[in-house]
PDB file of C-alpha atoms in Angstrom:
ATOM      1  CA  MET A 874      25.662  -4.348 -33.711  1.00  0.00           C
ATOM      2  CA  LYS A 875      25.583  -7.761 -32.070  1.00  0.00           C
ATOM      3  CA  ARG A 876      22.450  -8.430 -30.095  1.00  0.00           C
ATOM      4  CA  VAL A 877      22.780  -8.889 -26.378  1.00  0.00           C
ATOM      5  CA  LYS A 878      21.706 -12.071 -24.651  1.00  0.00           C
ATOM      6  CA  TYR A 879      17.971 -12.300 -23.866  1.00  0.00           C
ATOM      7  CA  TYR A 880      17.320  -9.536 -26.382  1.00  0.00           C
ATOM      8  CA  PHE A 881      13.634 -10.349 -26.956  1.00  0.00           C
ATOM      9  CA  LEU A 882      12.978 -10.737 -23.235  1.00  0.00           C
ATOM     10  CA  ALA A 883      14.544  -7.343 -22.612  1.00  0.00           C
ATOM     11  CA  ARG A 884      12.417  -5.846 -25.412  1.00  0.00           C
ATOM     12  CA  THR A 885       9.287  -7.335 -23.842  1.00  0.00           C
ATOM     13  CA  ILE A 886      10.188  -5.972 -20.411  1.00  0.00           C
ATOM     14  CA  LYS A 887      10.851  -2.572 -21.949  1.00  0.00           C
ATOM     15  CA  LEU A 888       7.441  -2.636 -23.661  1.00  0.00           C
ATOM     16  CA  PHE A 889       5.632  -3.357 -20.380  1.00  0.00           C
ATOM     17  CA  LEU A 890       7.643  -0.663 -18.612  1.00  0.00           C
ATOM     18  CA  GLN A 891       6.724   1.845 -21.299  1.00  0.00           C
ATOM     19  CA  LEU A 892       3.053   0.896 -21.051  1.00  0.00           C
ATOM     20  CA  GLY A 893       3.192   1.289 -17.281  1.00  0.00           C
ATOM     21  CA  PHE A 894       4.969   4.629 -17.609  1.00  0.00           C
ATOM     22  CA  SER A 895       2.358   5.878 -20.117  1.00  0.00           C
ATOM     23  CA  PHE A 896      -0.544   4.729 -17.932  1.00  0.00           C
ATOM     24  CA  LEU A 897       0.910   6.329 -14.788  1.00  0.00           C
ATOM     25  CA  THR A 898       1.591   9.585 -16.632  1.00  0.00           C
ATOM     26  CA  LEU A 899      -1.985   9.664 -17.950  1.00  0.00           C
ATOM     27  CA  TYR A 900      -3.305   8.839 -14.475  1.00  0.00           C
ATOM     28  CA  PHE A 901      -1.180  11.633 -12.968  1.00  0.00           C
ATOM     29  CA  PHE A 902      -2.530  14.313 -15.303  1.00  0.00           C
ATOM     30  CA  CYS A 903      -6.127  13.079 -14.997  1.00  0.00           C
ATOM     31  CA  SER A 904      -5.882  13.103 -11.185  1.00  0.00           C
ATOM     32  CA  LEU A 905      -4.252  16.517 -11.268  1.00  0.00           C
ATOM     33  CA  PHE A 906      -7.084  17.827 -13.449  1.00  0.00           C
ATOM     34  CA  VAL A 907      -9.692  16.413 -11.048  1.00  0.00           C
ATOM     35  CA  ASP A 908      -7.947  17.907  -7.998  1.00  0.00           C
ATOM     36  CA  ILE A 909      -7.457  21.358  -9.537  1.00  0.00           C
ATOM     37  CA  PHE A 910     -10.873  21.792 -11.137  1.00  0.00           C
ATOM     38  CA  ASN A 911     -12.801  19.686  -8.597  1.00  0.00           C
ATOM     39  CA  THR A 912     -14.564  17.673 -11.301  1.00  0.00           C
ATOM     40  CA  LYS A 913     -16.067  14.212 -10.974  1.00  0.00           C
ATOM     41  CA  SER A 914     -13.460  11.486 -10.484  1.00  0.00           C
ATOM     42  CA  TYR A 915     -15.124   8.762 -12.571  1.00  0.00           C
ATOM     43  CA  ILE A 916     -16.137   8.053 -16.156  1.00  0.00           C
ATOM     44  CA  HIS A 917     -18.581   5.636 -17.748  1.00  0.00           C
ATOM     45  CA  ILE A 918     -17.039   3.090 -20.117  1.00  0.00           C
ATOM     46  CA  GLY A 919     -19.039   0.359 -21.855  1.00  0.00           C
ATOM     47  CA  GLY A 920     -21.835   0.337 -19.291  1.00  0.00           C
ATOM     48  CA  GLY A 921     -19.404   0.301 -16.363  1.00  0.00           C
ATOM     49  CA  THR A 922     -17.854   2.966 -14.168  1.00  0.00           C
ATOM     50  CA  TRP A 923     -14.117   3.570 -13.869  1.00  0.00           C
ATOM     51  CA  GLY A 924     -12.959   5.719 -10.979  1.00  0.00           C
ATOM     52  CA  HIS A 925     -14.546   6.800  -7.700  1.00  0.00           C
ATOM     53  CA  ARG A 926     -18.084   8.118  -7.349  1.00  0.00           C
ATOM     54  CA  THR A 927     -17.399   9.471  -3.868  1.00  0.00           C
ATOM     55  CA  PRO A 928     -15.319  12.641  -3.383  1.00  0.00           C
ATOM     56  CA  GLY A 929     -11.976  12.455  -1.629  1.00  0.00           C
ATOM     57  CA  ASN A 930      -8.501  10.990  -1.986  1.00  0.00           C
ATOM     58  CA  GLN A 931      -6.802   7.656  -1.403  1.00  0.00           C
ATOM     59  CA  VAL A 932      -4.786   7.345   1.829  1.00  0.00           C
ATOM     60  CA  ASN A 933      -2.584   4.435   2.958  1.00  0.00           C
ATOM     61  CA  ALA A 934      -3.260   2.771   6.305  1.00  0.00           C
ATOM     62  CA  HIS A 935      -2.636  -0.441   8.233  1.00  0.00           C
ATOM     63  CA  LEU A 936      -5.763  -2.450   8.994  1.00  0.00           C
ATOM     64  CA  THR A 937      -6.410  -4.556  12.109  1.00  0.00           C
ATOM     65  CA  PHE A 938      -9.546  -6.641  12.576  1.00  0.00           C
ATOM     66  CA  ASN A 939     -10.766  -8.561  15.614  1.00  0.00           C
ATOM     67  CA  ALA A 940     -14.191 -10.190  15.279  1.00  0.00           C
ATOM     68  CA  ALA A 941     -16.387 -10.862  18.285  1.00  0.00           C
ATOM     69  CA  ASP A 942     -15.559 -14.245  19.802  1.00  0.00           C
ATOM     70  CA  THR A 943     -18.850 -14.666  21.645  1.00  0.00           C
ATOM     71  CA  ILE A 944     -22.205 -12.875  21.430  1.00  0.00           C
ATOM     72  CA  ILE A 945     -24.838 -13.653  24.074  1.00  0.00           C
ATOM     73  CA  HIS A 946     -28.490 -12.637  23.742  1.00  0.00           C
ATOM     74  CA  TYR A 947     -30.586 -12.646  26.937  1.00  0.00           C
ATOM     75  CA  LYS A 948     -34.326 -13.155  27.202  1.00  0.00           C
ATOM     76  CA  ASN A 949     -34.778  -9.651  28.592  1.00  0.00           C
ATOM     77  CA  GLY A 950     -33.391  -8.176  25.357  1.00  0.00           C
ATOM     78  CA  GLU A 951     -29.913  -7.398  26.667  1.00  0.00           C
ATOM     79  CA  ARG A 952     -26.788  -8.531  24.896  1.00  0.00           C
ATOM     80  CA  ASN A 953     -23.132  -9.065  25.809  1.00  0.00           C
ATOM     81  CA  ILE A 954     -20.312  -9.089  23.268  1.00  0.00           C
ATOM     82  CA  TYR A 955     -16.924 -10.588  24.129  1.00  0.00           C
ATOM     83  CA  ILE A 956     -13.913  -9.673  22.019  1.00  0.00           C
ATOM     84  CA  GLY A 957     -10.278 -10.629  22.467  1.00  0.00           C
ATOM     85  CA  ASP A 958      -9.164 -12.443  25.610  1.00  0.00           C
ATOM     86  CA  GLU A 959     -12.694 -12.932  26.972  1.00  0.00           C
ATOM     87  CA  LEU A 960     -13.127 -16.145  24.995  1.00  0.00           C
ATOM     88  CA  ASN A 961     -15.012 -18.090  27.687  1.00  0.00           C
ATOM     89  CA  PRO A 962     -17.237 -15.664  29.608  1.00  0.00           C
ATOM     90  CA  GLY A 963     -18.813 -16.897  32.774  1.00  0.00           C
ATOM     91  CA  LEU A 964     -22.531 -17.696  32.594  1.00  0.00           C
ATOM     92  CA  PRO A 965     -23.967 -17.288  36.107  1.00  0.00           C
ATOM     93  CA  GLN A 966     -27.532 -16.936  34.790  1.00  0.00           C
ATOM     94  CA  ILE A 967     -27.692 -19.660  32.175  1.00  0.00           C
ATOM     95  CA  ASP A 968     -31.507 -19.809  32.315  1.00  0.00           C
ATOM     96  CA  SER A 969     -31.782 -16.185  31.227  1.00  0.00           C
ATOM     97  CA  ILE A 970     -29.815 -16.760  28.014  1.00  0.00           C
ATOM     98  CA  LYS A 971     -31.830 -16.798  24.810  1.00  0.00           C
ATOM     99  CA  GLU A 972     -28.975 -17.436  22.401  1.00  0.00           C
ATOM    100  CA  LYS A 973     -25.202 -17.769  22.442  1.00  0.00           C
ATOM    101  CA  ILE A 974     -23.228 -17.204  19.237  1.00  0.00           C
ATOM    102  CA  VAL A 975     -19.568 -18.147  18.873  1.00  0.00           C
ATOM    103  CA  ASN A 976     -17.504 -16.836  15.940  1.00  0.00           C
ATOM    104  CA  GLN A 977     -14.352 -18.768  15.154  1.00  0.00           C
ATOM    105  CA  PHE A 978     -12.156 -20.102  12.382  1.00  0.00           C
ATOM    106  CA  ILE A 979     -12.418 -23.884  12.091  1.00  0.00           C
ATOM    107  CA  SER A 980      -9.785 -26.122  10.530  1.00  0.00           C
ATOM    108  CA  TYR A 981     -11.694 -29.210   9.455  1.00  0.00           C
ATOM    109  CA  GLU A 982      -8.475 -31.032   8.628  1.00  0.00           C
ATOM    110  CA  ASN A 983      -6.907 -30.542  12.052  1.00  0.00           C
ATOM    111  CA  ARG A 984      -9.196 -29.697  14.964  1.00  0.00           C
ATOM    112  CA  ASP A 985      -6.195 -29.431  17.315  1.00  0.00           C
ATOM    113  CA  VAL A 986      -5.280 -26.095  15.722  1.00  0.00           C
ATOM    114  CA  LYS A 987      -6.990 -22.977  17.040  1.00  0.00           C
ATOM    115  CA  ILE A 988      -7.043 -19.832  14.909  1.00  0.00           C
ATOM    116  CA  TYR A 989      -7.805 -16.620  16.771  1.00  0.00           C
ATOM    117  CA  ASN A 990     -10.041 -13.898  15.371  1.00  0.00           C
ATOM    118  CA  SER A 991      -7.402 -11.201  15.619  1.00  0.00           C
ATOM    119  CA  ILE A 992      -6.319 -10.297  12.069  1.00  0.00           C
ATOM    120  CA  SER A 993      -3.747  -7.752  10.919  1.00  0.00           C
ATOM    121  CA  VAL A 994      -2.807  -6.816   7.362  1.00  0.00           C
ATOM    122  CA  PRO A 995       0.997  -6.480   6.993  1.00  0.00           C
ATOM    123  CA  GLU A 996       0.712  -4.503   3.756  1.00  0.00           C
ATOM    124  CA  ASN A 997      -0.933  -1.123   3.388  1.00  0.00           C
ATOM    125  CA  VAL A 998      -4.591  -0.867   2.511  1.00  0.00           C
ATOM    126  CA  GLN A 999      -6.113   2.178   0.840  1.00  0.00           C
ATOM    127  CA  VAL A1000      -9.071   4.083   2.242  1.00  0.00           C
ATOM    128  CA  ARG A1001     -10.820   7.002   0.621  1.00  0.00           C
ATOM    129  CA  VAL A1002     -11.077  10.088   2.834  1.00  0.00           C
ATOM    130  CA  PHE A1003     -12.762  13.473   2.540  1.00  0.00           C
ATOM    131  CA  SER A1004     -12.703  16.409   4.936  1.00  0.00           C
ATOM    132  CA  LYS A1005     -14.732  19.588   5.373  1.00  0.00           C
ATOM    133  CA  ASN A1006     -11.362  21.274   5.897  1.00  0.00           C
ATOM    134  CA  LYS A1007     -10.056  22.166   2.418  1.00  0.00           C
ATOM    135  CA  LEU A1008      -6.446  22.151   3.660  1.00  0.00           C
ATOM    136  CA  HIS A1009      -6.770  18.461   4.532  1.00  0.00           C
ATOM    137  CA  ASN A1010      -8.078  17.640   1.058  1.00  0.00           C
ATOM    138  CA  LEU A1011      -5.295  19.711  -0.496  1.00  0.00           C
ATOM    139  CA  PHE A1012      -2.671  17.839   1.513  1.00  0.00           C
ATOM    140  CA  TRP A1013      -4.075  14.428   0.569  1.00  0.00           C
ATOM    141  CA  ALA A1014      -4.290  15.404  -3.095  1.00  0.00           C
ATOM    142  CA  ALA A1015      -0.721  16.789  -3.178  1.00  0.00           C
ATOM    143  CA  SER A1016       0.790  13.820  -1.315  1.00  0.00           C
ATOM    144  CA  GLY A1017      -1.033  11.415  -3.618  1.00  0.00           C
ATOM    145  CA  GLN A1018       0.292  13.175  -6.706  1.00  0.00           C
ATOM    146  CA  LEU A1019       3.852  13.194  -5.340  1.00  0.00           C
ATOM    147  CA  TYR A1020       3.631   9.465  -4.658  1.00  0.00           C
ATOM    148  CA  VAL A1021       2.643   8.868  -8.298  1.00  0.00           C
ATOM    149  CA  VAL A1022       5.629  11.004  -9.373  1.00  0.00           C
ATOM    150  CA  PHE A1023       7.951   8.729  -7.373  1.00  0.00           C
ATOM    151  CA  VAL A1024       6.535   5.656  -9.110  1.00  0.00           C
ATOM    152  CA  ILE A1025       6.831   7.338 -12.535  1.00  0.00           C
ATOM    153  CA  LEU A1026      10.489   8.113 -11.855  1.00  0.00           C
ATOM    154  CA  VAL A1027      11.109   4.468 -10.912  1.00  0.00           C
ATOM    155  CA  PHE A1028       9.610   3.338 -14.232  1.00  0.00           C
ATOM    156  CA  LEU A1029      11.682   5.933 -16.098  1.00  0.00           C
ATOM    157  CA  ILE A1030      14.924   4.715 -14.493  1.00  0.00           C
ATOM    158  CA  LEU A1031      14.080   1.087 -15.282  1.00  0.00           C
ATOM    159  CA  ILE A1032      13.384   2.017 -18.919  1.00  0.00           C
ATOM    160  CA  LYS A1033      16.751   3.790 -19.159  1.00  0.00           C
ATOM    161  CA  LEU A1034      18.532   0.792 -17.634  1.00  0.00           C
ATOM    162  CA  THR A1035      16.787  -1.537 -20.071  1.00  0.00           C
ATOM    163  CA  ASN A1036      17.888   0.678 -22.971  1.00  0.00           C
ATOM    164  CA  ARG A1037      21.477   0.553 -21.745  1.00  0.00           C
ATOM    165  CA  TYR A1038      21.266  -3.227 -21.555  1.00  0.00           C
ATOM    166  CA  LEU A1039      19.928  -3.424 -25.117  1.00  0.00           C
ATOM    167  CA  ASP A1040      22.748  -1.125 -26.271  1.00  0.00           C
ATOM    168  CA  GLY A1041      25.315  -3.294 -24.504  1.00  0.00           C
ATOM    169  CA  ILE A1042      26.534  -0.529 -22.197  1.00  0.00           C
ATOM    170  CA  ILE A1043      24.873  -1.622 -18.964  1.00  0.00           C
ATOM    171  CA  LEU A1044      28.233  -2.384 -17.294  1.00  0.00           C
ATOM    172  CA  LEU A1045      29.760   1.033 -17.894  1.00  0.00           C
ATOM    173  CA  PRO A1046      30.403   3.084 -14.726  1.00  0.00           C
ATOM    174  CA  ARG A1047      27.926   5.782 -15.725  1.00  0.00           C
ATOM    175  CA  SER A1048      25.131   3.193 -15.718  1.00  0.00           C
ATOM    176  CA  PHE A1049      25.616   2.633 -12.007  1.00  0.00           C
ATOM    177  CA  LYS A1050      24.605   6.240 -11.336  1.00  0.00           C
ATOM    178  CA  LEU A1051      21.123   5.160 -12.393  1.00  0.00           C
ATOM    179  CA  PHE A1052      21.252   2.197 -10.003  1.00  0.00           C
ATOM    180  CA  SER A1053      22.346   4.503  -7.178  1.00  0.00           C
ATOM    181  CA  PHE A1054      19.590   6.964  -8.010  1.00  0.00           C
ATOM    182  CA  LEU A1055      17.052   4.117  -8.006  1.00  0.00           C
ATOM    183  CA  GLY A1056      18.137   3.077  -4.506  1.00  0.00           C
ATOM    184  CA  LEU A1057      18.098   6.682  -3.301  1.00  0.00           C
ATOM    185  CA  LEU A1058      14.627   7.145  -4.768  1.00  0.00           C
ATOM    186  CA  MET A1059      13.353   4.113  -2.853  1.00  0.00           C
ATOM    187  CA  ILE A1060      14.718   5.523   0.408  1.00  0.00           C
ATOM    188  CA  ILE A1061      13.299   9.007  -0.191  1.00  0.00           C
ATOM    189  CA  LYS A1062       9.908   7.525  -1.101  1.00  0.00           C
ATOM    190  CA  GLU A1063       9.662   5.602   2.170  1.00  0.00           C
ATOM    191  CA  PHE A1064      10.662   8.642   4.250  1.00  0.00           C
ATOM    192  CA  PHE A1065       8.025  10.622   2.339  1.00  0.00           C
ATOM    193  CA  ILE A1066       5.415   7.942   3.125  1.00  0.00           C
ATOM    194  CA  PHE A1067       6.482   8.008   6.802  1.00  0.00           C
ATOM    195  CA  ILE A1068       6.045  11.790   7.058  1.00  0.00           C
ATOM    196  CA  VAL A1069       2.691  11.648   5.261  1.00  0.00           C
ATOM    197  CA  GLY A1070       1.582   8.855   7.612  1.00  0.00           C
ATOM    198  CA  ILE A1071       2.475  10.885  10.714  1.00  0.00           C
ATOM    199  CA  ILE A1072       0.532  13.890   9.397  1.00  0.00           C
ATOM    200  CA  ASN A1073      -2.438  11.657   8.564  1.00  0.00           C
ATOM    201  CA  MET A1074      -2.311  10.258  12.097  1.00  0.00           C
ATOM    202  CA  LEU A1075      -2.489  13.795  13.501  1.00  0.00           C
ATOM    203  CA  ILE A1076      -5.398  14.648  11.217  1.00  0.00           C
ATOM    204  CA  ILE A1077      -7.454  11.450  11.481  1.00  0.00           C
ATOM    205  CA  GLN A1078      -6.074   9.881  14.685  1.00  0.00           C
ATOM    206  CA  HIS A1079      -6.954   6.157  15.059  1.00  0.00           C
ATOM    207  CA  PRO A1080     -10.479   5.632  13.709  1.00  0.00           C
ATOM    208  CA  ARG A1081     -12.505   2.589  14.705  1.00  0.00           C
ATOM    209  CA  PHE A1082     -15.431   1.038  12.883  1.00  0.00           C
ATOM    210  CA  HIS A1083     -18.854   1.652  14.475  1.00  0.00           C
ATOM    211  CA  SER A1084     -22.361   0.458  13.668  1.00  0.00           C
ATOM    212  CA  THR A1085     -25.137   2.755  14.917  1.00  0.00           C
ATOM    213  CA  SER A1086     -28.904   2.271  14.757  1.00  0.00           C
ATOM    214  CA  LEU A1087     -30.657   5.275  13.231  1.00  0.00           C
ATOM    215  CA  LEU A1088     -33.866   4.387  15.087  1.00  0.00           C
ATOM    216  CA  THR A1089     -32.566   3.839  18.618  1.00  0.00           C
ATOM    217  CA  ASN A1090     -29.222   5.683  18.295  1.00  0.00           C
ATOM    218  CA  LYS A1091     -27.480   2.685  19.874  1.00  0.00           C
ATOM    219  CA  ASP A1092     -23.963   1.591  18.963  1.00  0.00           C
ATOM    220  CA  PHE A1093     -23.358  -2.018  17.991  1.00  0.00           C
ATOM    221  CA  THR A1094     -19.839  -3.392  18.182  1.00  0.00           C
ATOM    222  CA  PHE A1095     -19.432  -6.868  16.726  1.00  0.00           C
ATOM    223  CA  ALA A1096     -15.764  -6.427  15.820  1.00  0.00           C
ATOM    224  CA  ASN A1097     -12.795  -4.217  16.577  1.00  0.00           C
ATOM    225  CA  VAL A1098     -11.728  -2.728  13.231  1.00  0.00           C
ATOM    226  CA  SER A1099      -9.162   0.059  13.317  1.00  0.00           C
ATOM    227  CA  LEU A1100      -6.929   1.944  10.895  1.00  0.00           C
ATOM    228  CA  ASP A1101      -3.348   2.961  11.690  1.00  0.00           C
ATOM    229  CA  PHE A1102      -1.891   5.740   9.533  1.00  0.00           C
ATOM    230  CA  ALA A1103       1.426   6.128  11.353  1.00  0.00           C
ATOM    231  CA  HIS A1104       3.170   2.898  10.326  1.00  0.00           C
ATOM    232  CA  THR A1105       2.704   2.849   6.559  1.00  0.00           C
ATOM    233  CA  ALA A1106       6.372   3.147   5.543  1.00  0.00           C
ATOM    234  CA  SER A1107       8.326  -0.007   4.705  1.00  0.00           C
ATOM    235  CA  LEU A1108      11.630  -0.531   6.512  1.00  0.00           C
ATOM    236  CA  SER A1109      12.480  -3.384   4.120  1.00  0.00           C
ATOM    237  CA  ASN A1110      12.261  -1.012   1.139  1.00  0.00           C
ATOM    238  CA  ILE A1111      14.694   1.350   2.861  1.00  0.00           C
ATOM    239  CA  ILE A1112      17.118  -1.521   3.476  1.00  0.00           C
ATOM    240  CA  VAL A1113      16.790  -2.633  -0.163  1.00  0.00           C
ATOM    241  CA  GLY A1114      17.465   0.935  -1.300  1.00  0.00           C
ATOM    242  CA  VAL A1115      20.629   1.113   0.808  1.00  0.00           C
ATOM    243  CA  LEU A1116      21.793  -2.257  -0.520  1.00  0.00           C
ATOM    244  CA  ILE A1117      21.203  -1.132  -4.122  1.00  0.00           C
ATOM    245  CA  ILE A1118      23.341   1.980  -3.557  1.00  0.00           C
ATOM    246  CA  LEU A1119      26.154  -0.001  -1.908  1.00  0.00           C
ATOM    247  CA  LEU A1120      26.057  -2.711  -4.578  1.00  0.00           C
ATOM    248  CA  ALA A1121      26.122  -0.117  -7.355  1.00  0.00           C
ATOM    249  CA  GLN A1122      29.192   1.554  -5.854  1.00  0.00           C
ATOM    250  CA  VAL A1123      30.993  -1.773  -5.351  1.00  0.00           C
ATOM    251  CA  LEU A1124      30.320  -2.874  -8.937  1.00  0.00           C
ATOM    252  CA  LYS A1125      31.320   0.537 -10.256  1.00  0.00           C
ATOM    253  CA  GLN A1126      34.666   0.407  -8.489  1.00  0.00           C
ATOM    254  CA  ALA A1127      35.215  -3.184  -9.636  1.00  0.00           C
ATOM    255  CA  ILE A1128      34.611  -2.223 -13.276  1.00  0.00           C
ATOM    256  CA  LEU A1129      36.910   0.803 -13.007  1.00  0.00           C
ATOM    257  CA  LEU A1130      39.628  -1.410 -11.515  1.00  0.00           C
ATOM    258  CA  LYS A1131      39.217  -3.945 -14.326  1.00  0.00           C
ATOM    259  CA  GLN A1132      39.426  -1.202 -16.954  1.00  0.00           C
ATOM    260  CA  GLU A1133      42.669   0.085 -15.377  1.00  0.00           C
ATOM    261  CA  GLN A1134      44.117  -3.428 -15.392  1.00  0.00           C
ATOM    262  CA  ASP A1135      43.149  -3.901 -19.059  1.00  0.00           C
ATOM    263  CA  LEU A1136      44.888  -0.617 -19.969  1.00  0.00           C
ATOM    264  CA  THR A1137      47.991  -1.649 -18.036  1.00  0.00           C
ATOM    265  CA  ILE A1138      48.162  -4.967 -19.879  1.00  0.00           C
TER     266      ILE A1138
END
């Protein structure tokens, strides 16, 4: 059989996909074992630790961070913290101020540019959560395992498509069923993430980061740090999934039309 173009590149891609598939499958069964039998979720390898020492499960969230713009310490021991729009607080009692601290990003190349302290992470971050309610832990464990299954299926489809390319049958109409299924899988995965995010929002709400003194029981807020669990799905992935399905159907019909024309000739 004549080799297809970019044969060795396709073989290399297939090898990496197979390695990824094997790793994800192993990770799935190890995580499942830990969740079912409630064993430790880490192992020691070569003097290091792989896994998580703390109990719980990984949950996706959006992170926002807003550091304190100005912190003022007074001689009487009081302190004011200004975050957000209160960038230039009034100082009616300047003589009573012991120290004034300003936190800001500085561009040494262009001092005309001001960078605000408000930071948001457009991609999801992962936080580890644990609840005294066993139903919460069960939900987080099950949703995490299902997410891994989605990723495993994506790798499996890509391996099958690579095999079809190596066999020279990638442009047959039946191959486009795999493309359509890949797009559908991307859409289903994002709707699954959206539902999980809504449930996590109901369980955890919108937590904020707090610093508390164990001696005086006072709260110290030097930054607004919050986690949002409701907006973890990706609209762009849904759009890409729809486009993959439409493109697969268009190419499938084009190939069928060409085959009919070839038979007519």
